[in-house]
XYZ file of C-alpha atoms in Angstrom:
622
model
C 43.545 60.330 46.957
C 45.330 61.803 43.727
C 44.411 65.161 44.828
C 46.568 64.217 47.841
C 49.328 62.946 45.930
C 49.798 65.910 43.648
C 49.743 68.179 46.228
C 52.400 66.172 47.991
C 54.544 65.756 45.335
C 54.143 69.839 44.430
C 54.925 70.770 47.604
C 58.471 68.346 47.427
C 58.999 70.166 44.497
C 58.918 73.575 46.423
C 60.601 72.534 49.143
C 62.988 71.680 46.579
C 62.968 74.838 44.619
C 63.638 76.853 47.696
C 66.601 74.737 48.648
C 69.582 76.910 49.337
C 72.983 75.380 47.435
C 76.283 75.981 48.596
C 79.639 75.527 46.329
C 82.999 73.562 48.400
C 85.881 73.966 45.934
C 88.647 70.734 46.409
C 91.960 71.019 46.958
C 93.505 73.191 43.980
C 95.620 70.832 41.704
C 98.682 71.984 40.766
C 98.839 73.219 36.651
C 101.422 71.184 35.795
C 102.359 67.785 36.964
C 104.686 65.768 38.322
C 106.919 68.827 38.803
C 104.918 70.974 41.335
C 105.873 68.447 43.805
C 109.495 70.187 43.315
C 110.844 73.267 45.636
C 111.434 74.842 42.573
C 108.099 75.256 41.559
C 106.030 75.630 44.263
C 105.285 79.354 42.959
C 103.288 78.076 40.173
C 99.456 78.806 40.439
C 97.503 75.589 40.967
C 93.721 75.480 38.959
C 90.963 74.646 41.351
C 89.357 71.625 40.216
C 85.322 71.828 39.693
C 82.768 72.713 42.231
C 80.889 70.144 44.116
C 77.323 71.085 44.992
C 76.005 69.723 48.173
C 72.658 70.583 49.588
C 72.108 72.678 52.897
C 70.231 71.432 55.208
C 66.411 72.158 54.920
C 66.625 74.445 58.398
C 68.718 76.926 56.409
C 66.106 79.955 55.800
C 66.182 81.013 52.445
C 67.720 84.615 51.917
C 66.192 87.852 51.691
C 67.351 89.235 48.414
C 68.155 93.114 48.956
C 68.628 95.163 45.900
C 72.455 96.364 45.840
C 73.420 100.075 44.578
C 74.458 100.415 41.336
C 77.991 100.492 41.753
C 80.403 103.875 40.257
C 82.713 102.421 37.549
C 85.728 103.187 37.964
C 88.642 103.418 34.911
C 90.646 100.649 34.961
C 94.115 100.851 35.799
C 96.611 100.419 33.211
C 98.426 97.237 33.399
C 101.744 97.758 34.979
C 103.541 95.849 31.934
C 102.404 96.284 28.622
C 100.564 93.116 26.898
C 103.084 92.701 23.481
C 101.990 90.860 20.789
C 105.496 90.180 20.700
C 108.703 89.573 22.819
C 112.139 88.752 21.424
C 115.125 88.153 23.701
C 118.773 88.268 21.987
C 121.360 86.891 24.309
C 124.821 87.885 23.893
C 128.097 86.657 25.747
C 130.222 87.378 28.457
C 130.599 91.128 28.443
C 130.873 93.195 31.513
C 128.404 96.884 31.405
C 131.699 98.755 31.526
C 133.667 97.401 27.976
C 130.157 97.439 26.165
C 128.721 100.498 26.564
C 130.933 103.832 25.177
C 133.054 101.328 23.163
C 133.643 102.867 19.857
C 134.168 99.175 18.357
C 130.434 98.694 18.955
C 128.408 101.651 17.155
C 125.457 99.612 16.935
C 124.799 99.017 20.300
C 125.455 101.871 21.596
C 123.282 104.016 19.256
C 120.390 101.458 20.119
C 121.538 101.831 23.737
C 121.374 106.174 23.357
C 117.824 105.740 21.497
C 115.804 103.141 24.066
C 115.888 102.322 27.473
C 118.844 101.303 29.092
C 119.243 99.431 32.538
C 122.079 100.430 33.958
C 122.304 98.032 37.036
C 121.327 94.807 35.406
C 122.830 91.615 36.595
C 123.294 88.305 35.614
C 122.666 85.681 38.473
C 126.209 83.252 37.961
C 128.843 81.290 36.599
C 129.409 80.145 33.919
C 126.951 80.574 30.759
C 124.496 77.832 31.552
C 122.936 78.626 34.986
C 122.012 81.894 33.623
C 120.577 81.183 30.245
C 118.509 78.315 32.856
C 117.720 81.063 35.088
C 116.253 83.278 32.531
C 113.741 80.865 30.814
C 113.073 78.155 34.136
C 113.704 81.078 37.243
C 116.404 78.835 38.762
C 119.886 77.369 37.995
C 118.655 74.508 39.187
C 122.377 73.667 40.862
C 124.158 73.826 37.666
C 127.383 75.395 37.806
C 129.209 74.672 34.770
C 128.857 74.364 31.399
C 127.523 70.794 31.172
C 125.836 68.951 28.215
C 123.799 65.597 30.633
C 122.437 67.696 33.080
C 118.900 67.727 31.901
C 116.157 69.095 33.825
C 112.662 67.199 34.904
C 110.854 71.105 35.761
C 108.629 73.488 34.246
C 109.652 76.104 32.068
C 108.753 79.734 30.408
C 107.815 77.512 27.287
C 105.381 75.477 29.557
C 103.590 78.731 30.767
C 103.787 80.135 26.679
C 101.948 77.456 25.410
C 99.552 77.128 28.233
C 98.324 80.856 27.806
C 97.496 79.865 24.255
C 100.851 81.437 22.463
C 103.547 80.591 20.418
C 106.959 80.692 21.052
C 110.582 79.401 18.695
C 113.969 79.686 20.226
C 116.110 80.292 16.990
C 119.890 79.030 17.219
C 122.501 80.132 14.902
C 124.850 77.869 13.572
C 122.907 74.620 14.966
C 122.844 71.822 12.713
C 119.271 71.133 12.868
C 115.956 71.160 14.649
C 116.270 70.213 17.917
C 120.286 69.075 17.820
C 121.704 68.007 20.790
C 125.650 68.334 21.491
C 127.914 71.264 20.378
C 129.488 71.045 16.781
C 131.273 74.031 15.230
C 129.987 77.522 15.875
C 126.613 75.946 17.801
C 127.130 75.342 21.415
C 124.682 73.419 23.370
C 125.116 75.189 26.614
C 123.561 78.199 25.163
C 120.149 76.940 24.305
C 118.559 76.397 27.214
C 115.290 74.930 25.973
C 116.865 71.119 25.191
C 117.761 70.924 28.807
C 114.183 70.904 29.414
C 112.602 67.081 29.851
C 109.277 68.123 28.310
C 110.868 69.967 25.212
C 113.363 67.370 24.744
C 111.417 64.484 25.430
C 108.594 65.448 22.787
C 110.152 65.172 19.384
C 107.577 66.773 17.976
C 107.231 69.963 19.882
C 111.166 70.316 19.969
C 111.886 70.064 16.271
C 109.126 72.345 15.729
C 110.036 74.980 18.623
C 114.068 74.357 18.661
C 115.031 75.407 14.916
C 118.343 77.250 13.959
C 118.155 80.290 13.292
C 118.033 80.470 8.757
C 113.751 79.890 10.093
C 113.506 83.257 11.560
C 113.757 85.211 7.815
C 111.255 82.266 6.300
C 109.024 83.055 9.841
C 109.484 86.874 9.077
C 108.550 86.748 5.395
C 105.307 84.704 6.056
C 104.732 86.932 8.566
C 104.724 83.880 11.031
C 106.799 85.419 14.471
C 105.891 83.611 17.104
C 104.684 85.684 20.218
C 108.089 85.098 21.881
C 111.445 84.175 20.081
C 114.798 83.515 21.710
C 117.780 84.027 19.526
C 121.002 83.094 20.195
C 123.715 84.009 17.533
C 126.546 81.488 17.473
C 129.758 81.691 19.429
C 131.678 84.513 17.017
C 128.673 86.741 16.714
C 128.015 86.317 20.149
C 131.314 87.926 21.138
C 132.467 84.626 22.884
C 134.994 84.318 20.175
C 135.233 87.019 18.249
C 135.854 90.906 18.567
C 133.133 93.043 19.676
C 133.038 94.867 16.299
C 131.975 91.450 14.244
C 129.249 90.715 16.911
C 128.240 94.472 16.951
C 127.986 94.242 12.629
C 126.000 91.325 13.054
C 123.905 93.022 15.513
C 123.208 96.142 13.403
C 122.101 93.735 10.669
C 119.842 91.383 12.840
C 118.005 95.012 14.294
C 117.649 96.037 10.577
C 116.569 92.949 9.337
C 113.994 92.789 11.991
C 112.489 96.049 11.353
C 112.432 95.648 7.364
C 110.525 92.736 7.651
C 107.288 94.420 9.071
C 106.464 91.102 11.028
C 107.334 93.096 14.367
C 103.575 94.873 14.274
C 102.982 97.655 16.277
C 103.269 96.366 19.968
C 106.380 94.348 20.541
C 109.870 94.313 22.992
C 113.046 93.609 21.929
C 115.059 92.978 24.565
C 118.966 92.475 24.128
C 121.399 91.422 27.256
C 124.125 89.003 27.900
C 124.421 85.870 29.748
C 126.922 86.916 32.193
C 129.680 89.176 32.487
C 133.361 88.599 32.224
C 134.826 85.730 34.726
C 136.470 89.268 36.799
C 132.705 90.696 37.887
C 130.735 88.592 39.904
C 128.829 91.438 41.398
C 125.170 90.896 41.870
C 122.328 92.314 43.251
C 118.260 91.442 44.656
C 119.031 88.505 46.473
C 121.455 86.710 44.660
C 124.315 84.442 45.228
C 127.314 86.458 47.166
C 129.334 85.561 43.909
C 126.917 86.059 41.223
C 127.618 86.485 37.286
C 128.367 90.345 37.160
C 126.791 93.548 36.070
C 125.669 93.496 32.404
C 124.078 95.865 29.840
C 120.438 95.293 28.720
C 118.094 97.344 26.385
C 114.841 97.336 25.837
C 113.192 98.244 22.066
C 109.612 98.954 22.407
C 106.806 101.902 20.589
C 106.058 101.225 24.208
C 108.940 101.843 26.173
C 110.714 105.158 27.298
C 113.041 106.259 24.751
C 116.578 108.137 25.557
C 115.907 106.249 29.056
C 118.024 104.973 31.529
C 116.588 103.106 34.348
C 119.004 102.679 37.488
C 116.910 100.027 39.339
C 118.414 96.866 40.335
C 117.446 94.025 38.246
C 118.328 90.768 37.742
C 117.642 87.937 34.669
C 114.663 86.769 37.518
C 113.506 90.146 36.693
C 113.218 89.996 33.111
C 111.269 86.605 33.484
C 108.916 88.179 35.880
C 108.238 91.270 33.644
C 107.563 88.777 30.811
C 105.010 87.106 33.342
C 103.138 90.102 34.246
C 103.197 91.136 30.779
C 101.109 88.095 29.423
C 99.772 87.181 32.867
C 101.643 84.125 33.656
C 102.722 82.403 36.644
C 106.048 83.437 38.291
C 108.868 80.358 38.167
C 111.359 80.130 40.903
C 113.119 83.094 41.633
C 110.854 85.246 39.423
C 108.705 85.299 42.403
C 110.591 86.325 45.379
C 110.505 89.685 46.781
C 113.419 90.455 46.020
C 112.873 90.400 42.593
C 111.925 93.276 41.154
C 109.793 93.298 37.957
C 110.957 95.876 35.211
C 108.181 98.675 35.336
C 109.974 102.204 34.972
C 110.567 102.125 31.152
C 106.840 101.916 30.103
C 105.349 104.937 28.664
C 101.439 103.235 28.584
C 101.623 101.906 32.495
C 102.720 105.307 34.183
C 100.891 106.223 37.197
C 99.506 109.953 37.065
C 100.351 110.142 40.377
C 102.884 113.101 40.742
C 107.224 112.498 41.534
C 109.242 114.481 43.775
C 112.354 113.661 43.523
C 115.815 114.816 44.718
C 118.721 114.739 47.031
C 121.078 117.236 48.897
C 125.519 117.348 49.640
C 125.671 117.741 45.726
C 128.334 119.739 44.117
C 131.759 119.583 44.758
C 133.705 121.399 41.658
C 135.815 118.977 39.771
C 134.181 116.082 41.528
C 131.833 114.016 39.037
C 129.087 112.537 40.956
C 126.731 115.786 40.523
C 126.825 114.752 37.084
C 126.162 111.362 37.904
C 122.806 112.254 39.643
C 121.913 114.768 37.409
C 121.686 112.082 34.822
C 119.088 110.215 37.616
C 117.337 113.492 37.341
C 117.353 114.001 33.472
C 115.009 110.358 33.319
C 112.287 111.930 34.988
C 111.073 115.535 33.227
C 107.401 115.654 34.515
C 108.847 114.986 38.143
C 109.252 118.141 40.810
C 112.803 118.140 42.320
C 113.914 118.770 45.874
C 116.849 119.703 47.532
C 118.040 118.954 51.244
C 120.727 121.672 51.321
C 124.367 121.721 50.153
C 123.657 122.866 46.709
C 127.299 123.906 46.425
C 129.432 121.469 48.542
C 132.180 123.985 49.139
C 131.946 127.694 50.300
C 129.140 128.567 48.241
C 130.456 130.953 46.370
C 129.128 132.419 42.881
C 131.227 130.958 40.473
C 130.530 127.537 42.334
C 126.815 127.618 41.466
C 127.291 129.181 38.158
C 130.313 127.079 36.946
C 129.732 123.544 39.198
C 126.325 123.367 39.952
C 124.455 124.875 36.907
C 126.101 122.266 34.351
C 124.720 119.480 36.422
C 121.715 119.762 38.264
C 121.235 123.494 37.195
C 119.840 122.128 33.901
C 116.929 121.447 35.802
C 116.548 124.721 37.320
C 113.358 125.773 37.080
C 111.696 122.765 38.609
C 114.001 123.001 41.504
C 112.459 123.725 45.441
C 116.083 123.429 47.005
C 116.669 124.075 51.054
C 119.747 125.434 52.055
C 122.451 123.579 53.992
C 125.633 124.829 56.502
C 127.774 125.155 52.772
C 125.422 127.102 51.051
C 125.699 129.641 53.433
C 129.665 129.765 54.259
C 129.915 133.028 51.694
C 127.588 136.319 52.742
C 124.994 134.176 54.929
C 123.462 132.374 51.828
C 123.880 135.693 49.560
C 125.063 133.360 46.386
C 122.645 130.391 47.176
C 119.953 133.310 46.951
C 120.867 135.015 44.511
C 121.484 131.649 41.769
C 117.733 130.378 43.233
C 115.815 133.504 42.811
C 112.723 134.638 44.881
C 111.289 131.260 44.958
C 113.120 130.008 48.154
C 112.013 133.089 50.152
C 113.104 135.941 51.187
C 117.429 136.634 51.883
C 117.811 135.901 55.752
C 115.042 134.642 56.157
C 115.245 130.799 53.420
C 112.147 129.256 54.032
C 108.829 128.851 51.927
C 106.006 126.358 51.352
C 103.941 125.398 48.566
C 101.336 122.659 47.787
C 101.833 119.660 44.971
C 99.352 117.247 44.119
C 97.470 117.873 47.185
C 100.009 117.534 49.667
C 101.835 120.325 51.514
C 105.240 120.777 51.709
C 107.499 122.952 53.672
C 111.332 124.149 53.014
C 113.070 125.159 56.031
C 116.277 126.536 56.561
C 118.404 124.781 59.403
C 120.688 127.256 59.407
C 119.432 128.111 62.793
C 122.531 131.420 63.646
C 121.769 132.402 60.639
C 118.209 133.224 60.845
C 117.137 133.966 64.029
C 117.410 130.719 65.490
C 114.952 127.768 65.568
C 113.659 127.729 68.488
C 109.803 127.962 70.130
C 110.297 131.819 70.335
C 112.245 132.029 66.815
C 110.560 133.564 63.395
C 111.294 130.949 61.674
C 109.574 128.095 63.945
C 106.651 130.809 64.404
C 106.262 131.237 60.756
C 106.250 127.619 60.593
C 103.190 126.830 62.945
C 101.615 129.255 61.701
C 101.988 128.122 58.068
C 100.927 124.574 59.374
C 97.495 125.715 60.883
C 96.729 127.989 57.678
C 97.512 124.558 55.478
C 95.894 121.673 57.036
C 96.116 119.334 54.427
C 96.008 115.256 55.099
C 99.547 114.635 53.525
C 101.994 116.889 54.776
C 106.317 116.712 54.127
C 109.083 119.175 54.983
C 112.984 119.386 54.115
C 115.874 120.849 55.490
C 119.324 120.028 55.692
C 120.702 119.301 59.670
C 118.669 115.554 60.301
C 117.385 115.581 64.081
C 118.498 111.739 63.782
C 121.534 109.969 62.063
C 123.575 106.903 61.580
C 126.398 109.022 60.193
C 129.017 110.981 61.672
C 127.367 114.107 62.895
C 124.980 111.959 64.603
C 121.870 113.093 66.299
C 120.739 116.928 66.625
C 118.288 118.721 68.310
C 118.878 122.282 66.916
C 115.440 121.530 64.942
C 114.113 120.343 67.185
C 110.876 122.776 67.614
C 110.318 121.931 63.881
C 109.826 117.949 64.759
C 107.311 119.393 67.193
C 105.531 121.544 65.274
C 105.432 119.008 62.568
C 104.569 116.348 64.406
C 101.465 118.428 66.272
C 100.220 118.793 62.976
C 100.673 114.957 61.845
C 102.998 115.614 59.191
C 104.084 112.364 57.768
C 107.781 112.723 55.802
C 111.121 114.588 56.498
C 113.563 114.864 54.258
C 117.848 115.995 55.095
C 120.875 115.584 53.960
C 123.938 116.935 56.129
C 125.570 113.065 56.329
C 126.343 111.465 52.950
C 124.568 108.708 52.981
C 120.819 107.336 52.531
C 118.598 106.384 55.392
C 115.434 105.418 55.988
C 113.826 105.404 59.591
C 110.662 103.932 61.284
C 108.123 106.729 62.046
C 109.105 108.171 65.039
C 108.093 111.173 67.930
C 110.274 114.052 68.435
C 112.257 112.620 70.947
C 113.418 109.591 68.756
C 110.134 106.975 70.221
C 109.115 104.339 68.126
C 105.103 105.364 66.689
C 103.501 103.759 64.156
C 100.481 105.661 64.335
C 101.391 108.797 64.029
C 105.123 109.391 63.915
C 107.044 110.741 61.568
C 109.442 108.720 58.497
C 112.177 110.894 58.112
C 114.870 110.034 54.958
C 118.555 111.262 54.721
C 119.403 111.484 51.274
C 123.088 112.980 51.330
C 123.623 111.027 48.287
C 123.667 114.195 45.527
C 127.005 113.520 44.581
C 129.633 115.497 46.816
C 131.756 112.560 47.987
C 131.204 109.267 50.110
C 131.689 109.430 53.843
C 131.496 106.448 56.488
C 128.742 105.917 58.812
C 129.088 106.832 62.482
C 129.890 104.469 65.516
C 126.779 103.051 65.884
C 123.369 103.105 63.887
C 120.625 105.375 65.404
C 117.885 103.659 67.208
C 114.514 102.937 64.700
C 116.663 103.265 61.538
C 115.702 100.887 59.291
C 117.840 101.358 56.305
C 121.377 101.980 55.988
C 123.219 103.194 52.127
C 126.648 103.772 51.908
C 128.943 104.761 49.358
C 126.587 105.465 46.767
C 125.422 108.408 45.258
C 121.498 108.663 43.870
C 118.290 110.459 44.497
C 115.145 109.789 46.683
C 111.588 109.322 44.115
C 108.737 109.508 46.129
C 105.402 109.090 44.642
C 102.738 111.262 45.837
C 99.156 109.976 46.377
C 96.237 111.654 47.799
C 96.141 109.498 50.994
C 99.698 108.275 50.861
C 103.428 107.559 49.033
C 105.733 105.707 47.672
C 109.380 106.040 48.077
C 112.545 104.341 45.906
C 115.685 105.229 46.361
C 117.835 105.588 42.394
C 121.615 104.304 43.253
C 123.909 105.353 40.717
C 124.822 102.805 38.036
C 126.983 100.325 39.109
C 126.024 100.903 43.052
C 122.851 97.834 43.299
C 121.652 98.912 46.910
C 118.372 100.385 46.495
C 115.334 100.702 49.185
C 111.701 101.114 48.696
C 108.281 101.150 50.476
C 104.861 102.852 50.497
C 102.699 103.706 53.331
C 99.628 105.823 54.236
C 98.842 109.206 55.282
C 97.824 109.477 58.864
C-alpha cells in the first residue's frame, strides 16, 4: 500500500515537472502617474507590470526541443545619437538667425558658430518666451501664450524622464534670488525657468531647492567636479540680450564657454548646445508641423569632441527636435511633440553615428553669373566631403560659354570638381554643341558629341545621359545613344540601378511633360532600374514609382526626382501638378542626398537656410 502511494505521488510529481507554463503580461501601466491620463502625454512608454504564470492545460504536449544554429554576430550599429556623459543647454533671448550670425558686435558667437556645427534652419515653436522654454523641457506649450507667472503645469517633464534613467540634472538661473524662487525680481525673470512651472518640481521642496539653484552653484559644481549629466542655464535678462546689446551678452558668452572649458568638469564626451527662445516679435516663421504663426527662425550650435566641426546642417528642426535628440541620446521616452513625425531628431552633426553607407548628392539649373544661389548650394555641398556629387544638367545657366564655367561656376560648385559626375542640360550646350561644358569637365563625361557615360558606386549602377536629343543623334529606339544605353544596361545588371539627365519625362513645372526620352524610361524600366534624376524646371519633386507612360506601379516602377534647385533662379510651377507626384518644392534652392544601400536608399532633400520645406523617404530595390 505505500509502494502504491509513492509511486502515485512520483508520478504527480512528473506530471508536474512536465507541465508546460505560459507567461500573460497585464495591461502595461503607464510610468508616471496621474498624468498619462493627459493628451499630452500619451507618448510616454508605459512599464508592463509582472508576469502572471498560469498553468496549461495537461493536454498540451510538451515540446520537442530542436537545437537552433549558432547564430552570425553581427556588429552593432552605432547609436544614431551619441550617449554624453553630459548635456548643457544655454538659452538666449529673442534674436532672429539673421542679426546673430555675421554680426561683428558678437565675435564670440560667431567664432563658436565657424568652429562647430551650426543649424541653419532651426526654429522656435511660438510666442512669447514661455511656451517655448515649456516646449523645450515638457514637448508642449501646454496652451500658454504669454508670459504668465500662475499658470503652473500638473504634466511630466524632461526632469521626470532624467531622474528616472538614474541621472542628474540642475537648471542654473542667473540673477535668481535663491533656490527654487518663485516670482521675477530684478535681473531674474520667472518666465524663463521653466522647471518651477512644473507641479512635481515645485511641489517637492526638496527636489526643487536642490535642482532649481541660481547660477553662482555652477563654478562650486565645476570645481568639485560635481556637473550634473544635464544643466540648463539661463543668464539673466541683460546677458541674455533681452535687455542689453548683443556685445555684453556675447562678452558674457565668451566667458561662460571659457570658464566651462577651464574647469575640466566637461570630460571627454559632452554637448553644449546654445539657442534662443524665440526670435524677434517680426519672424514667426516655423517649420515641421508647427503652429502657422510660430516663434521664428533662430541660430543654434552644437559643441561636442563628438559633433561635426566647421558644419552646417540645413535640416529643419524645431526646439521638439532638440528634446527628441536628447531622448534618443540617453534613451528616454519622447514627450509631446518630441514624438510626432514631423519632428525630426538632430542626427547629421555626429561624427561617431555616421552610416558607411555611401552619399550622392547634387542638383542641376545651377549657375547663373552674378546670381548668388550657386554659392548658396555649394555651401550644401562643402558639408559633405566623402559624398559623390551629381549633376542634372545646366551647369552654366546661361549660354555656356567658357568664361561662364571658369569665372561662375568654378568658384562655386567647381571647388568640388573632381568628385563631380555632371549631365548636360539644353544651356550647357547653347555655345559649340557642349564644346565648353566638355572641355571644363574633361574626359570623364564621355566622349564630345556623344555626353553620356556610366560608372558603378557602392554597388549600384548609374548612368549619365545626355537629353540633348538634336544634338546627339537623337534618342530614339534606333538612336546611338538609346542603343549604347541598352546595351550598357544588359552588360551591368546590377540590383540597384539610377540614371540622370536633364529634360524630366514628367513635371509639375512649366515645361510640363516630355516624351523626347522617352526610349530611355523604357529601356530603364525593362531593366528595373529604380531612380531618375532631372532638372530642366526649377523646382524639387518627388513622384510615386511609375511606368513609362506615367501609370501608377509600386512594384516595379520607377521614382523619378526633379531637383532644379542648384541655384539659377526660382520659377513657378505649371497649371496643374502632374498625375502621381507626390511632392511639390518651390522657391527654394538645395540639393538632393540620397543614401545608397546595397538593397535600397534613402533620399533628403537640403533646402537652403532660411527655406524649411524639406522631403525625405527610403525605399527598396526591386
Amino acid at each position: 500500500m505505500m509502494w502504491n502511494l509513492i509511486l502515485g505521488a512520483g508520478f504527480l510529481l512528473l506530471l508536474s515537472a512536465c507541465a508546460v507554463w505560459s507567461f500573460s503580461f497585464s495591461t502595461p501601466t503607464p510610468t508616471f502617474e496621474p498624468w498619462c491620463s493627459r493628451p499630452y502625454c500619451q507618448t510616454l512608454t508605459a512599464v508592463p507590470s509582472l508576469p502572471t504564470l498560469t498553468r496549461s492545460p495537461t493536454s498540451t504536449p510538451e515540446p520537442v526541443f530542436t537545437p537552433q544554429a549558432t547564430p552570425t554576430l553581427q556588429p552593432t550599429p552605432p547609436p544614431p545619437v551619441p550617449a554624453f556623459e553630459h548635456i548643457l543647454w544655454i538659452v538666449l533671448e529673442n534674436k532672429d538667425f539673421t542679426q546673430v550670425i555675421g554680426n561683428e558686435n558678437m565675435p564670440h558667437f560667431n567664432r563658436l558658430a565657424a568652429e562647430n556645427t551650426l543649424l541653419t534652419n532651426y526654429y522656435a515653436v511660438a510666442h512669447p518666451s514661455l511656451p517655448n522654454y515649456l516646449a523645450l523641457i515638457g514637448g508642449d506649450t501646454f496652451g500658454v501664450n504669454r508670459n504668465c507667472e500662475d499658470c503652473f503645469l500638473d504634466a511630466p517633464s524632461l526632469p521626470d524622464l532624467i531622474e528616472a534613467s538614474g541621472r542628474q540634472w540642475k537648471t542654473y538661473q542667473e540673477s535668481m534670488p535663491g533656490p527654487c524662487f518663485l516670482g521675477s525680481r530684478g535681473e531674474y525673470a520667472q518666465k524663463h525657468n521653466p522647471f518651477v512651472y512644473f507641479d512635481a518640481i515645485r511641489f517637492n521642496a526638496q527636489r526643487c531647492s536642490s535642482h532649481v539653484v541660481p547660477l553662482d552653484q555652477l563654478t562650486e559644481d565645476l570645481a568639485r567636479q560635481n556637473l550634473p549629466d544635464f544643466a540648463f542655464i539661463t543668464p539673466n535678462l541683460c546677458h541674455s540680450g533681452h535687455d542689453c546689446p548683443l556685445a555684453e551678452m556675447d562678452a558674457w558668452l565668451g566667458q561662460l564657454i571659457d570658464g566651462l572649458f577651464q574647469s575640466g568638469g566637461l570630460g571627454e564626451h559632452y554637448l553644449i548646445v546654445i539657442t534662443f527662445d524665440e526670435a524677434s516679435g517680426d519672424d514667426s516663421s516655423g517649420c515641421c508641423g508647427l503652429p502657422p504663426k510660430a516663434g521664428g527662425r533662430i541660430a543654434t550650435l552644437f559643441i561636442s569632441p563628438q559633433a561635426r566641426p566647421h558644419f552646417e546642417d540645413s535640416i529643419p528642426y524645431s526646439h521638439y527636435s532638440l528634446l527628441k535628440t536628447v531622448s534618443i541620446a540617453w534613451g528616454l521616452p519622447f514627450l509631446g511633440h518630441a514624438a510626432d513625425p514631423e519632428t525630426e531628431a538632430i542626427l547629421a552633426p555626429w561624427l561617431t553615428t555616421r552610416a558607411d553607407a555611401p552619399l550622392f548628392i547634387g542638383a542641376g539649373d545651377i549657375t547663373v553669373c552674378g546670381h548668388p544661389g550657386d554659392d548658396i548650394t555649394a555651401r550644401l555641398l562643402d558639408q559633405f566631403p566623402e559624398a559623390d556629387v551629381f549633376t542634372t544638367g545646366d551647369n552654366s545657366n546661361e549660354e555656356g560659354a567658357p568664361e561662364q564655367y571658369q569665372k561662375c561656376f568654378a568658384p562655386a560648385w567647381g571647388r568640388h570638381l573632381e568628385r563631380i559626375h555632371p549631365s548636360p542640360g539644353n544651356h550647357d550646350y547653347q555655345t559649340e554643341n557642349g564644346a565648353a561644358y566638355h572641355a571644363f569637365f574633361g574626359p570623364a563625361v564621355g566622349e564630345p558629341g556623344k555626353g553620356y557615360y556610366s560608372y558603378d558606386l557602392a554597388g549600384w549602377h548609374i548612368i549619365a545621359l545626355n537629353g540633348n536629343c538634336a544634338a546627339v543623334g537623337g534618342c530614339g529606339p534606333d538612336s546611338p545613344q538609346a542603343q549604347w544605353l541598352r546595351a550598357d544596361l544588359a552588360a551591368h545588371p546590377a540590383r540597384c540601378t539610377l540614371a540622370y539627365w536633364h529634360q524630366p519625362r514628367f513635371s509639375s513645372g512649366l515645361h510640363g511633360n516630355s516624351e523626347a526620352t522617352l526610349e530611355f524610361w523604357r529601356a530603364l524600366y525593362e531593366a528595373r532600374a529604380e531612380i531618375i534624376l532631372n532638372g530642366h524646371d526649377h523646382l524639387y519633386e518627388r513622384f510615386a514609382p511609375q511606368d513609362p507612360a506615367g501609370n501608377l506601379d509600386e512594384l516595379n516602377g520607377i521614382r523619378q526626382f526633379t531637383v532644379g534647385t542648384g541655384g539659377a533662379f526660382y520659377r513657378p510651377a505649371g497649371p496643374l501638378p502632374a498625375p502621381n507626384s507626390e511632392r511639390l518644392i518651390l522657391n527654394t534652392f538645395g540639393v538632393l542626398q540620397l543614401t545608397l544601400m546595397e538593397d535600397g536608399y534613402r533620399w533628403r532633400f537640403l533646402p537652403e537656410p532660411g527655406r524649411p520645406q524639406t522631403d525625405q523617404g527610403e525605399a527598396q530595390c526591386h
